[in-house]
PDB file of C-alpha atoms in Angstrom:
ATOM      1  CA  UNK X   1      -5.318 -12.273 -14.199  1.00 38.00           C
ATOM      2  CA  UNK X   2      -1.675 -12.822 -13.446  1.00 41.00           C
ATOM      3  CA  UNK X   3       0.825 -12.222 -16.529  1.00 42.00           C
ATOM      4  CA  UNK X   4       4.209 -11.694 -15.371  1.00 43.00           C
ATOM      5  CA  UNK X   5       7.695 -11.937 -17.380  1.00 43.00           C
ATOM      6  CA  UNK X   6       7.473 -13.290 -20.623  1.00 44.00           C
ATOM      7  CA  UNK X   7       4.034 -14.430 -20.539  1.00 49.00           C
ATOM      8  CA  UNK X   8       2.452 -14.453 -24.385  1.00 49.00           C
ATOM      9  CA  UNK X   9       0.447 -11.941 -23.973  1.00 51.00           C
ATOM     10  CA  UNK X  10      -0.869 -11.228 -27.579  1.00 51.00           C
ATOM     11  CA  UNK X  11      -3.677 -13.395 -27.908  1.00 53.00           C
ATOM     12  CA  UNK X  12      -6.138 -11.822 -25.134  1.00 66.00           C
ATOM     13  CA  UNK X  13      -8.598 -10.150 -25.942  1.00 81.00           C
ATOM     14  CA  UNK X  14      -9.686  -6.152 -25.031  1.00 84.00           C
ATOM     15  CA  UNK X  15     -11.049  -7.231 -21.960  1.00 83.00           C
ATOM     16  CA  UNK X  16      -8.289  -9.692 -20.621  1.00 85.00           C
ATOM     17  CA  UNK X  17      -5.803  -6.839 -21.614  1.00 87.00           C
ATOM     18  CA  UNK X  18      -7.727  -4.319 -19.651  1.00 85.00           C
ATOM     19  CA  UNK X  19      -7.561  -6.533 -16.491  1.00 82.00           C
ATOM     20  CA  UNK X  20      -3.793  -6.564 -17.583  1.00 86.00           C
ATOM     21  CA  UNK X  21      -3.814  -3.004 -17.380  1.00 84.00           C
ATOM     22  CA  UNK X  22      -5.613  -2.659 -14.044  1.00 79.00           C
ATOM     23  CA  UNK X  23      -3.730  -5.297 -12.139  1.00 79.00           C
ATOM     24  CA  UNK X  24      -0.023  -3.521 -13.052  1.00 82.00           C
ATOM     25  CA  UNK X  25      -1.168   0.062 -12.519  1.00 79.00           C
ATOM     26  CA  UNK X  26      -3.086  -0.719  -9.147  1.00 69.00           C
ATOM     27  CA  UNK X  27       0.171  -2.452  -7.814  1.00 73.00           C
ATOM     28  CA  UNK X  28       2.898  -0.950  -9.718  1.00 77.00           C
ATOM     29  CA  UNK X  29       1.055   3.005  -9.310  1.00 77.00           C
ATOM     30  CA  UNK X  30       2.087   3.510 -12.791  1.00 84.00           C
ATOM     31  CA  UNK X  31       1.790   1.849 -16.194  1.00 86.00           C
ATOM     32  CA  UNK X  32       3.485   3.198 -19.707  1.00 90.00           C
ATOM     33  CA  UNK X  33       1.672   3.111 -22.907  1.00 90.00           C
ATOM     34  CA  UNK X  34       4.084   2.117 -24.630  1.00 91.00           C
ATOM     35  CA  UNK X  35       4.781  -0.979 -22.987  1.00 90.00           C
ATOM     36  CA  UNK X  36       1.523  -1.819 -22.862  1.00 90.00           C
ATOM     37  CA  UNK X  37       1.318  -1.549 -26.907  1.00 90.00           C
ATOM     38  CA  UNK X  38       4.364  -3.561 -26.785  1.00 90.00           C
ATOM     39  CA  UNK X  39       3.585  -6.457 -24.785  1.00 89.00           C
ATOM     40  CA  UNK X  40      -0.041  -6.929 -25.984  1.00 90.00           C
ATOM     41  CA  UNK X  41       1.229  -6.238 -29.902  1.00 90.00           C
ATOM     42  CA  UNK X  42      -1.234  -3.251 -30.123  1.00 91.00           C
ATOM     43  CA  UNK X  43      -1.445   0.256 -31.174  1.00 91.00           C
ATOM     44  CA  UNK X  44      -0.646   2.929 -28.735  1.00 90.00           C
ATOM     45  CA  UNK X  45      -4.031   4.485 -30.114  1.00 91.00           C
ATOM     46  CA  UNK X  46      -5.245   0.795 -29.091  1.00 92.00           C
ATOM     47  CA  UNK X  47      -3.777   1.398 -25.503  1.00 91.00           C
ATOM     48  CA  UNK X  48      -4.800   4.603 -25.072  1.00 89.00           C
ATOM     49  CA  UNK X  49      -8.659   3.923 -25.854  1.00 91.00           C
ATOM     50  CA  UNK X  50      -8.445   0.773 -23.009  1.00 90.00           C
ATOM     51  CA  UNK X  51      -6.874   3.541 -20.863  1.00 89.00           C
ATOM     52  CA  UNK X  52      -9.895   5.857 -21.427  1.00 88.00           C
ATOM     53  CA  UNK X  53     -12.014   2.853 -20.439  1.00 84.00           C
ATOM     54  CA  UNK X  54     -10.605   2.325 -17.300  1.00 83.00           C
ATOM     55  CA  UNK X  55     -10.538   6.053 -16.408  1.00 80.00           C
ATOM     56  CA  UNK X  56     -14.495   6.202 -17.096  1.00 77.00           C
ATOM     57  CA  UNK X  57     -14.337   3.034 -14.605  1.00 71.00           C
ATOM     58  CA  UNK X  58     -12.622   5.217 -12.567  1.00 71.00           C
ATOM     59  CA  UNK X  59      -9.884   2.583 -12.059  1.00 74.00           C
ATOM     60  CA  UNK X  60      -6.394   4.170 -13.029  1.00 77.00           C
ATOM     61  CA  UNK X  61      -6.194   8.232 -14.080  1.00 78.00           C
ATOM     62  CA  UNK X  62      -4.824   8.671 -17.476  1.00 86.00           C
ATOM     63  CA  UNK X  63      -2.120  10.774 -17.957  1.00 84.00           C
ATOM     64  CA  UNK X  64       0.789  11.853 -20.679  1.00 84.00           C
ATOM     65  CA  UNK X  65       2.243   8.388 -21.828  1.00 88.00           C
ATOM     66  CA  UNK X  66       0.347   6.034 -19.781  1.00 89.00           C
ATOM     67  CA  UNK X  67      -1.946   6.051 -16.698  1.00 85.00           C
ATOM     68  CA  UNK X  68      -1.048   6.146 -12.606  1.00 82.00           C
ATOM     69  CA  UNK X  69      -3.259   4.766  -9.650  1.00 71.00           C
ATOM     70  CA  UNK X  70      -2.246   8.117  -7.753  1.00 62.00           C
ATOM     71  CA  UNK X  71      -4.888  10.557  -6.750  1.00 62.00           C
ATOM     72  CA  UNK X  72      -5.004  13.937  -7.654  1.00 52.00           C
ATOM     73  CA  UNK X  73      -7.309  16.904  -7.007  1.00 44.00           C
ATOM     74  CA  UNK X  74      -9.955  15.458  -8.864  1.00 43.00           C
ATOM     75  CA  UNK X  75      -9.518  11.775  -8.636  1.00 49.00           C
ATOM     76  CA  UNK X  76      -9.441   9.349  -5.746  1.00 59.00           C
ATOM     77  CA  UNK X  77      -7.509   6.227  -6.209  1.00 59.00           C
ATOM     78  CA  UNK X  78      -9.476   2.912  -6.892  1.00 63.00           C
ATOM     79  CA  UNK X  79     -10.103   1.211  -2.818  1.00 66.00           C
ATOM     80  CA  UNK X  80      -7.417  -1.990  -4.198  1.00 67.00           C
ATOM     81  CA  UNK X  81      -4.330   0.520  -4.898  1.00 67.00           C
ATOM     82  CA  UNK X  82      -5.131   2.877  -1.868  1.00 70.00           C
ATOM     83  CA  UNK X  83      -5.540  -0.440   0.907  1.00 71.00           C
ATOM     84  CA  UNK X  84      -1.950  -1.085  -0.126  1.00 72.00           C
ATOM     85  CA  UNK X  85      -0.200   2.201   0.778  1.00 75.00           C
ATOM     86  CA  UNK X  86       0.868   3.030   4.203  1.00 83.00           C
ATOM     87  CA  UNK X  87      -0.078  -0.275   5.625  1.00 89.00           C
ATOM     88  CA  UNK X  88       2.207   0.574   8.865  1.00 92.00           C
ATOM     89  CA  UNK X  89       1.242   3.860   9.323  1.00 95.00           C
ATOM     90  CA  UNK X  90      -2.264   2.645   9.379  1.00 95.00           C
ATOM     91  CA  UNK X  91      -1.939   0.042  11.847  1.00 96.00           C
ATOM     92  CA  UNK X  92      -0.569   2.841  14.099  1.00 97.00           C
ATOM     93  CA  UNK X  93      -3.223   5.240  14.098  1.00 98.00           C
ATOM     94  CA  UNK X  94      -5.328   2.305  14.404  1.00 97.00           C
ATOM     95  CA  UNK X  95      -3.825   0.908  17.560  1.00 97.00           C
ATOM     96  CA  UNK X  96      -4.043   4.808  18.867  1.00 98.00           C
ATOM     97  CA  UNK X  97      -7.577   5.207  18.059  1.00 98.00           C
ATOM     98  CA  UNK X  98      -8.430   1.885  19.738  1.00 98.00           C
ATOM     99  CA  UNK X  99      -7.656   3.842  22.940  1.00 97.00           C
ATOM    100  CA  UNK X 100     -11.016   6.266  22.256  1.00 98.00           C
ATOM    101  CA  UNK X 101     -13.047   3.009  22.253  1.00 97.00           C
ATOM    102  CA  UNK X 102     -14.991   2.434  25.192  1.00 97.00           C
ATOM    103  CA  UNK X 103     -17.335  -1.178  25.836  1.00 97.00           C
ATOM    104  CA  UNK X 104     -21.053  -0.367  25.086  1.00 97.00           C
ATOM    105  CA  UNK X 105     -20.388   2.103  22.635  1.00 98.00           C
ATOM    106  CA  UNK X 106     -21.484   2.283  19.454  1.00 98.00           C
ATOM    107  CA  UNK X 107     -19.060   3.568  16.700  1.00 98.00           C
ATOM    108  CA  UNK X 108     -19.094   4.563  12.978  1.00 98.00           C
ATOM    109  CA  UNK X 109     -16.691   3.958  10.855  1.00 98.00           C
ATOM    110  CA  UNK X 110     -16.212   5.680   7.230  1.00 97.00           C
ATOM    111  CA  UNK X 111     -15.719   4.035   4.047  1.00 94.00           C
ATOM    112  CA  UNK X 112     -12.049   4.727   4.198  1.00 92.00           C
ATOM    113  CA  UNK X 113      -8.764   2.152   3.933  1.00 92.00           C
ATOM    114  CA  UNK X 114      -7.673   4.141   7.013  1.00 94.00           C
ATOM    115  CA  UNK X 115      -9.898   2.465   9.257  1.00 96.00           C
ATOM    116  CA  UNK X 116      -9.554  -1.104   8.083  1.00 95.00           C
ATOM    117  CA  UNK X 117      -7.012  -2.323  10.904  1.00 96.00           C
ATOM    118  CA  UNK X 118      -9.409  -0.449  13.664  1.00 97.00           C
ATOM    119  CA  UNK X 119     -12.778  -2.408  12.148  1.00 96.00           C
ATOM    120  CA  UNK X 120     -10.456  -5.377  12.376  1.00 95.00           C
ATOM    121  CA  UNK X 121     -10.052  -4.770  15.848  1.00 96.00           C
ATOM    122  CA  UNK X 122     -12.792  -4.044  17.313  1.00 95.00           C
ATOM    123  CA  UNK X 123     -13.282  -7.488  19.059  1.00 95.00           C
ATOM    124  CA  UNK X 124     -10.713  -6.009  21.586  1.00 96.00           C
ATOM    125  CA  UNK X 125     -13.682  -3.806  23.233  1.00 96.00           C
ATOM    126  CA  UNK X 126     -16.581  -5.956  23.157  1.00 96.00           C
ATOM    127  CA  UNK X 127     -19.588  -5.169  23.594  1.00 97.00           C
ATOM    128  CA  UNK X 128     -19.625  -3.119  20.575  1.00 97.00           C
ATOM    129  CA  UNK X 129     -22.242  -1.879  18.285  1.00 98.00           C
ATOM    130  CA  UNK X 130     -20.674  -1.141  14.885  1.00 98.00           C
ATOM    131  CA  UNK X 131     -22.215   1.333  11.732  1.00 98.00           C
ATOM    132  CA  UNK X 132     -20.607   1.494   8.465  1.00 98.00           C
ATOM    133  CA  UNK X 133     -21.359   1.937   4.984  1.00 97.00           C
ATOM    134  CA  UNK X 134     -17.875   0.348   4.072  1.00 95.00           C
ATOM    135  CA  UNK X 135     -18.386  -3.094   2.582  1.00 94.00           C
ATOM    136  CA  UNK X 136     -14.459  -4.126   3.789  1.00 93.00           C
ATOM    137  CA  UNK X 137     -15.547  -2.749   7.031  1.00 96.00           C
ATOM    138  CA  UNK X 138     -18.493  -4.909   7.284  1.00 96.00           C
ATOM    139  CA  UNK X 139     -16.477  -7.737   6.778  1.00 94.00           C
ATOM    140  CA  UNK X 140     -13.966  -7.365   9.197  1.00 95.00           C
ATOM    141  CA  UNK X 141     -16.072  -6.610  11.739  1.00 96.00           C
ATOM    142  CA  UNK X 142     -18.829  -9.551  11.437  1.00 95.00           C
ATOM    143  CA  UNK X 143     -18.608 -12.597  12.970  1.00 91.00           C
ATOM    144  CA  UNK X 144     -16.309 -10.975  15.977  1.00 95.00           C
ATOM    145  CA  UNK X 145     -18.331 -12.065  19.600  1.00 95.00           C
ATOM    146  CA  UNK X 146     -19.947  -9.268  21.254  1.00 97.00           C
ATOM    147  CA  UNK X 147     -19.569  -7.322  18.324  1.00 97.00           C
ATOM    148  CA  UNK X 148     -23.002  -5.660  16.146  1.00 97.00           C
ATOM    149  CA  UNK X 149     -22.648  -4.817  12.892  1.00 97.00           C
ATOM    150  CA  UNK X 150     -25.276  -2.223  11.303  1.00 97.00           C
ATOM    151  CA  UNK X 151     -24.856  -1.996   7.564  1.00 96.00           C
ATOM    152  CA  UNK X 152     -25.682   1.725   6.558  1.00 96.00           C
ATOM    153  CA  UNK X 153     -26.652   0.777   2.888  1.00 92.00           C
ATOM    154  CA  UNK X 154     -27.490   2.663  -0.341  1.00 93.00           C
ATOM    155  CA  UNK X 155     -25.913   2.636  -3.950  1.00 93.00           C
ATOM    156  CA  UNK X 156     -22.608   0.871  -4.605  1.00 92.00           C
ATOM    157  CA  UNK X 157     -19.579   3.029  -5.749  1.00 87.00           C
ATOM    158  CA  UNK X 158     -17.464   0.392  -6.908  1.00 82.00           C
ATOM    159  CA  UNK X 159     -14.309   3.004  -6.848  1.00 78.00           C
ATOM    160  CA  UNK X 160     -14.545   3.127  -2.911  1.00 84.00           C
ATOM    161  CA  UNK X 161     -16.152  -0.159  -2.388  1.00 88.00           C
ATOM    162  CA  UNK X 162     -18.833   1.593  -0.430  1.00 93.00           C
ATOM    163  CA  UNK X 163     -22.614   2.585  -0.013  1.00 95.00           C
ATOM    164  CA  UNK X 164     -23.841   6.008  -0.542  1.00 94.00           C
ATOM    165  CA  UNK X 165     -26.765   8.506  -1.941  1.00 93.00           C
ATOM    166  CA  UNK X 166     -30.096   9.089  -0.449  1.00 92.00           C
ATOM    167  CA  UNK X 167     -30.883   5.596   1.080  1.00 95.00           C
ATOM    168  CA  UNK X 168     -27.233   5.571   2.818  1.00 96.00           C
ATOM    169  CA  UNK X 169     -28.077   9.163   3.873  1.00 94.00           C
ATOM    170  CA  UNK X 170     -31.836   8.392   5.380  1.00 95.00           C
ATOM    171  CA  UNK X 171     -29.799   5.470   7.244  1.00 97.00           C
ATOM    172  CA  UNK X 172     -27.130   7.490   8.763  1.00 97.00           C
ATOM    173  CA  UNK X 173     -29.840   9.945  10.309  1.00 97.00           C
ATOM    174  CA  UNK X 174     -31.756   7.112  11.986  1.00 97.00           C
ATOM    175  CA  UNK X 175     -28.361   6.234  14.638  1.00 97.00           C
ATOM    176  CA  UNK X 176     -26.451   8.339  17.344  1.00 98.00           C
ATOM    177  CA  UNK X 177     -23.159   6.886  17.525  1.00 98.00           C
ATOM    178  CA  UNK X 178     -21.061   7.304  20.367  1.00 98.00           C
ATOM    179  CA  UNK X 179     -17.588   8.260  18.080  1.00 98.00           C
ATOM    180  CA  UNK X 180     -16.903   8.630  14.784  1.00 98.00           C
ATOM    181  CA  UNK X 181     -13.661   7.597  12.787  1.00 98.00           C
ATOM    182  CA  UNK X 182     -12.928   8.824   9.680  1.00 98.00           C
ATOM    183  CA  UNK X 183      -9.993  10.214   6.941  1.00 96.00           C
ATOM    184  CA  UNK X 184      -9.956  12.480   4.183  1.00 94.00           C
ATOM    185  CA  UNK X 185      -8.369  12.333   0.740  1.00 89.00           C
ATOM    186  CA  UNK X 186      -6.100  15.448   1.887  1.00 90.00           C
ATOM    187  CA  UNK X 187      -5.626  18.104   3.779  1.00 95.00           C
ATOM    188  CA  UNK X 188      -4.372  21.485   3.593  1.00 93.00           C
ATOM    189  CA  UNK X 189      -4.229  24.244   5.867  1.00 95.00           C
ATOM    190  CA  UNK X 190      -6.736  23.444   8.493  1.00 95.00           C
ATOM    191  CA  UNK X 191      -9.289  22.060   6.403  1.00 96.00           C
ATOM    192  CA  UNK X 192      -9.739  18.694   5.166  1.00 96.00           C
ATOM    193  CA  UNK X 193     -11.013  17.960   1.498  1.00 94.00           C
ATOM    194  CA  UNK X 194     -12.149  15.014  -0.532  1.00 91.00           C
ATOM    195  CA  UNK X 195     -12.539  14.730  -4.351  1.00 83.00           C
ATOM    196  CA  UNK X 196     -16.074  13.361  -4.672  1.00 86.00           C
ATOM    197  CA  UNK X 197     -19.445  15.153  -4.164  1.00 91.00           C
ATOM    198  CA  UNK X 198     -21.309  12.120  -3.018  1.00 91.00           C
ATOM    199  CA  UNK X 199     -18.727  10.885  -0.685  1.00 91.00           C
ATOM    200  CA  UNK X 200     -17.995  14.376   1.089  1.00 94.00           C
ATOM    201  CA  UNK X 201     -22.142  14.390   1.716  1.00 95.00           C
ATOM    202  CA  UNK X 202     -21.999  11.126   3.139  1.00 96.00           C
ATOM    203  CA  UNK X 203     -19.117  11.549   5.516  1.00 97.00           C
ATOM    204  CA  UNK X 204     -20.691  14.947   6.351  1.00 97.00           C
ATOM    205  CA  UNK X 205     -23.985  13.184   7.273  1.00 97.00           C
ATOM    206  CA  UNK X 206     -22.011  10.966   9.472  1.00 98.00           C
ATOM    207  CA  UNK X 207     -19.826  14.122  11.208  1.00 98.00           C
ATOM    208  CA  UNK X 208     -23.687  15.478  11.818  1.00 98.00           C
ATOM    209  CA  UNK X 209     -25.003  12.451  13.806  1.00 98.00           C
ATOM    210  CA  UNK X 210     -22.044  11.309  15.783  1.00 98.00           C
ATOM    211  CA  UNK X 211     -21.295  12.376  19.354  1.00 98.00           C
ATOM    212  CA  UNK X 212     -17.690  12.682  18.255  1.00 98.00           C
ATOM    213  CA  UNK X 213     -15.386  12.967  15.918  1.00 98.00           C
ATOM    214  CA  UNK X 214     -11.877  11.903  15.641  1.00 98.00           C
ATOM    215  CA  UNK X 215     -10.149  12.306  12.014  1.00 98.00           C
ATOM    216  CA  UNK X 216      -7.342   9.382  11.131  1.00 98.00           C
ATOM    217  CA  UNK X 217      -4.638  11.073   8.463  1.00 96.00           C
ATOM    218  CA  UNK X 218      -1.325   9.760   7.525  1.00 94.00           C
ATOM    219  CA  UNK X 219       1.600  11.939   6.787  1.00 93.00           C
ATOM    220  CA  UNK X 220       0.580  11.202   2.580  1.00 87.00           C
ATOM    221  CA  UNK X 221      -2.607  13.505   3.423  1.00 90.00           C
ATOM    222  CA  UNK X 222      -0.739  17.104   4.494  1.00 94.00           C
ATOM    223  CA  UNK X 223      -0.066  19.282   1.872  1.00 90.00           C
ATOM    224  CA  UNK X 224      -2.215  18.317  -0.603  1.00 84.00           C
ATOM    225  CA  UNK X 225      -5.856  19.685  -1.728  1.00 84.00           C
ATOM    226  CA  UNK X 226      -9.042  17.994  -3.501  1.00 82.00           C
ATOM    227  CA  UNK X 227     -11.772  19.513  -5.743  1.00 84.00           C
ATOM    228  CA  UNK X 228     -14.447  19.934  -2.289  1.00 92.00           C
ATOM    229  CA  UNK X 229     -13.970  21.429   0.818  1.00 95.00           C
ATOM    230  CA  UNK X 230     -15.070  18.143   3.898  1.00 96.00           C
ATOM    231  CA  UNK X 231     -14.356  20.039   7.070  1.00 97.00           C
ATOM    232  CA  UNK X 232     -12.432  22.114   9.212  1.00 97.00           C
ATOM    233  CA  UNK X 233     -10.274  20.289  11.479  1.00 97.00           C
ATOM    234  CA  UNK X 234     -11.391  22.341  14.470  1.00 97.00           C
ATOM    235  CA  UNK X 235     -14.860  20.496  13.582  1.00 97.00           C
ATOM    236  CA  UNK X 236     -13.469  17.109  14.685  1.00 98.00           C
ATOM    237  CA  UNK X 237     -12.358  16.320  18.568  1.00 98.00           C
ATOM    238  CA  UNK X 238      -9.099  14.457  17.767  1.00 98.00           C
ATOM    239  CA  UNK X 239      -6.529  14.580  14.862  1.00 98.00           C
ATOM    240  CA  UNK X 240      -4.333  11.655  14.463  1.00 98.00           C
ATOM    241  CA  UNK X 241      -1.407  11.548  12.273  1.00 98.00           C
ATOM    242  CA  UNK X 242       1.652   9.452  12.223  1.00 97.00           C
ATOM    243  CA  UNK X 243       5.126  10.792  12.800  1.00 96.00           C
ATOM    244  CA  UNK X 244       6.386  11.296   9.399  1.00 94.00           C
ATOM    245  CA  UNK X 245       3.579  14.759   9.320  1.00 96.00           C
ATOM    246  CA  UNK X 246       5.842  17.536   8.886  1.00 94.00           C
ATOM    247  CA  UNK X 247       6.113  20.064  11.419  1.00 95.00           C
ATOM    248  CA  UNK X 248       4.925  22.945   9.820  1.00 96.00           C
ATOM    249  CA  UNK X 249       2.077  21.234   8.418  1.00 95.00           C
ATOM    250  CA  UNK X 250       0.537  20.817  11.649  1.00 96.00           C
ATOM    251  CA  UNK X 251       1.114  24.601  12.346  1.00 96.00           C
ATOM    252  CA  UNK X 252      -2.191  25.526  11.004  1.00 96.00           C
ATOM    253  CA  UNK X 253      -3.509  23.225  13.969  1.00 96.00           C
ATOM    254  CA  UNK X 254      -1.713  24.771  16.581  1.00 95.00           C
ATOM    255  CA  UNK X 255      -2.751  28.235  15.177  1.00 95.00           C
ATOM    256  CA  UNK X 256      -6.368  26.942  15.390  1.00 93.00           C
ATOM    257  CA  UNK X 257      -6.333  25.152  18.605  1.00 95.00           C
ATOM    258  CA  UNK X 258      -7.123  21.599  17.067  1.00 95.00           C
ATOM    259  CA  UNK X 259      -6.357  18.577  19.199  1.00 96.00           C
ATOM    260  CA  UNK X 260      -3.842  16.862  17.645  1.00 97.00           C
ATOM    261  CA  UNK X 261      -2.148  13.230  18.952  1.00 97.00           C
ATOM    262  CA  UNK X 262       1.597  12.136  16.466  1.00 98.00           C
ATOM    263  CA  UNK X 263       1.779   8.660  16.508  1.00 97.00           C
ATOM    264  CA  UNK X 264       4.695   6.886  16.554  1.00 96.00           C
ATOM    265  CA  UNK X 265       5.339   4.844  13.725  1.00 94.00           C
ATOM    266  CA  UNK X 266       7.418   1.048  14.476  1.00 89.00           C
ATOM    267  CA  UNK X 267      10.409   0.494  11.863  1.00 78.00           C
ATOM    268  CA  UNK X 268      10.021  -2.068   9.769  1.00 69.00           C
TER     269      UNK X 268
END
């Protein structure tokens, strides 16, 4: 639902004004209550009980005075407000990873936004023999010639777009990709983290199966932590980040030997 300007906004409903809410936090990354209350003619109380709704949807994360699409140590932003951020960085280590493709191989992707522009791509190294539980992943990749598509399925998780749980698991173990290319909610230190339980168990069944590893992060990853512990870095065979990575958060993969490639990022 598009409202924009001075659109009457009064007469919708709780469900039209939660689609309201979603659409302006998910592109906007933050939302006020109390403009909310005043555009929709509500109570804040009124507001704040949609807001708690879409947090349980695990859409927006409610905070003091409204609600923000940015993740924290415990929440992962919904897949729509995350595909939107560092678009160019993302083509870059995309284009970069392209280089670790080989023709025959088969490759895994995770259910990352990271990896979009790469599973867009992949027509560019035909024959190719794709595996990914990422439903945006899927799509990109099908219909490209020479390109196979395995869909590693299980239970939905709207929040990443994504399959996961036991049948995703039992799926993963039954293929022996060639590579692996995946990206964590953060990193700190050396060690990469994610906020989800089910997710880090899926990506860690993927780490387990693949040949190798190579770990896309933009420069909006260092520094920061999540609730559960993915990885080391040492555990993966190639680090990419774009050049906008501090230098002395890459020290901690110097210190531990990681292989590391900084991509350079194109101006706009």
């Amino acid at each position: 639902m598009e409202v924009r300007g001075d659109g009457d906004t009064r007469a919708f409903g709780p469900e039209a004004r939660r689609e309201w809410i979603s659409d302006e936090v998910l592109r906007e990354g933050y939302v006020s209550a109390r403009e909310i209350a005043d555009r929709f003619g509500v109570s804040v109380m009124t507001v704040y009980r949609d807001l708690d709704e879409l947090e349980e949807r695990r859409i927006l994360r409610r905070e003091r005075g409204g609600a923000t699409a940015q993740p924290s140590s415990v929440f992962e932003s919904d897949v729509r407000y995350r595909i939107l951020r560092c678009v160019r960085e993302k083509e870059a280590l995309c284009q970069r990873a392209l280089e670790e493709v080989s023709p025959g191989e088969a490759v895994m992707f995770d259910d990352s936004t990271t990896i979009l522009p790469l599973a867009r791509a992949v027509g560019e190294r035909a024959p190719l023999t794709v595996m990914t539980n990422f439903r945006l992943a899927i799509e990109a990749a099908l219909g490209k010639r020479g390109v196979r598509v395995l869909c590693l399925g299980g239970e939905y998780f709207p929040t990443y777009d994504s399959y996961t749980g036991l049948l995703c698991d039992g799926a993963i173990s039954a293929v022996r990709p060639d590579v692996l290319f995946a990206s964590p909610a953060a990193i700190y230190g050396d060690c990469a983290f994610h906020q989800e339980q089910e997710i880090v168990r899926t990506k860690r069944a993927m780490m387990e199966v693949s040949r190798r590893r190579i770990l896309l992060a933009d420069h909006t990853k260092f520094g920061r932590t999540a609730a559960l512990k993915l990885a080391e870095l040492r555990e993966f065979d190639l680090v990419l980040t774009d050049d906008r990575t501090p230098p002395e958060a890459l020290e901690p993969l110097d210190k531990s030997g990681v292989p590391y490639d900084v991509v350079s990022v194109p101006g706009p």
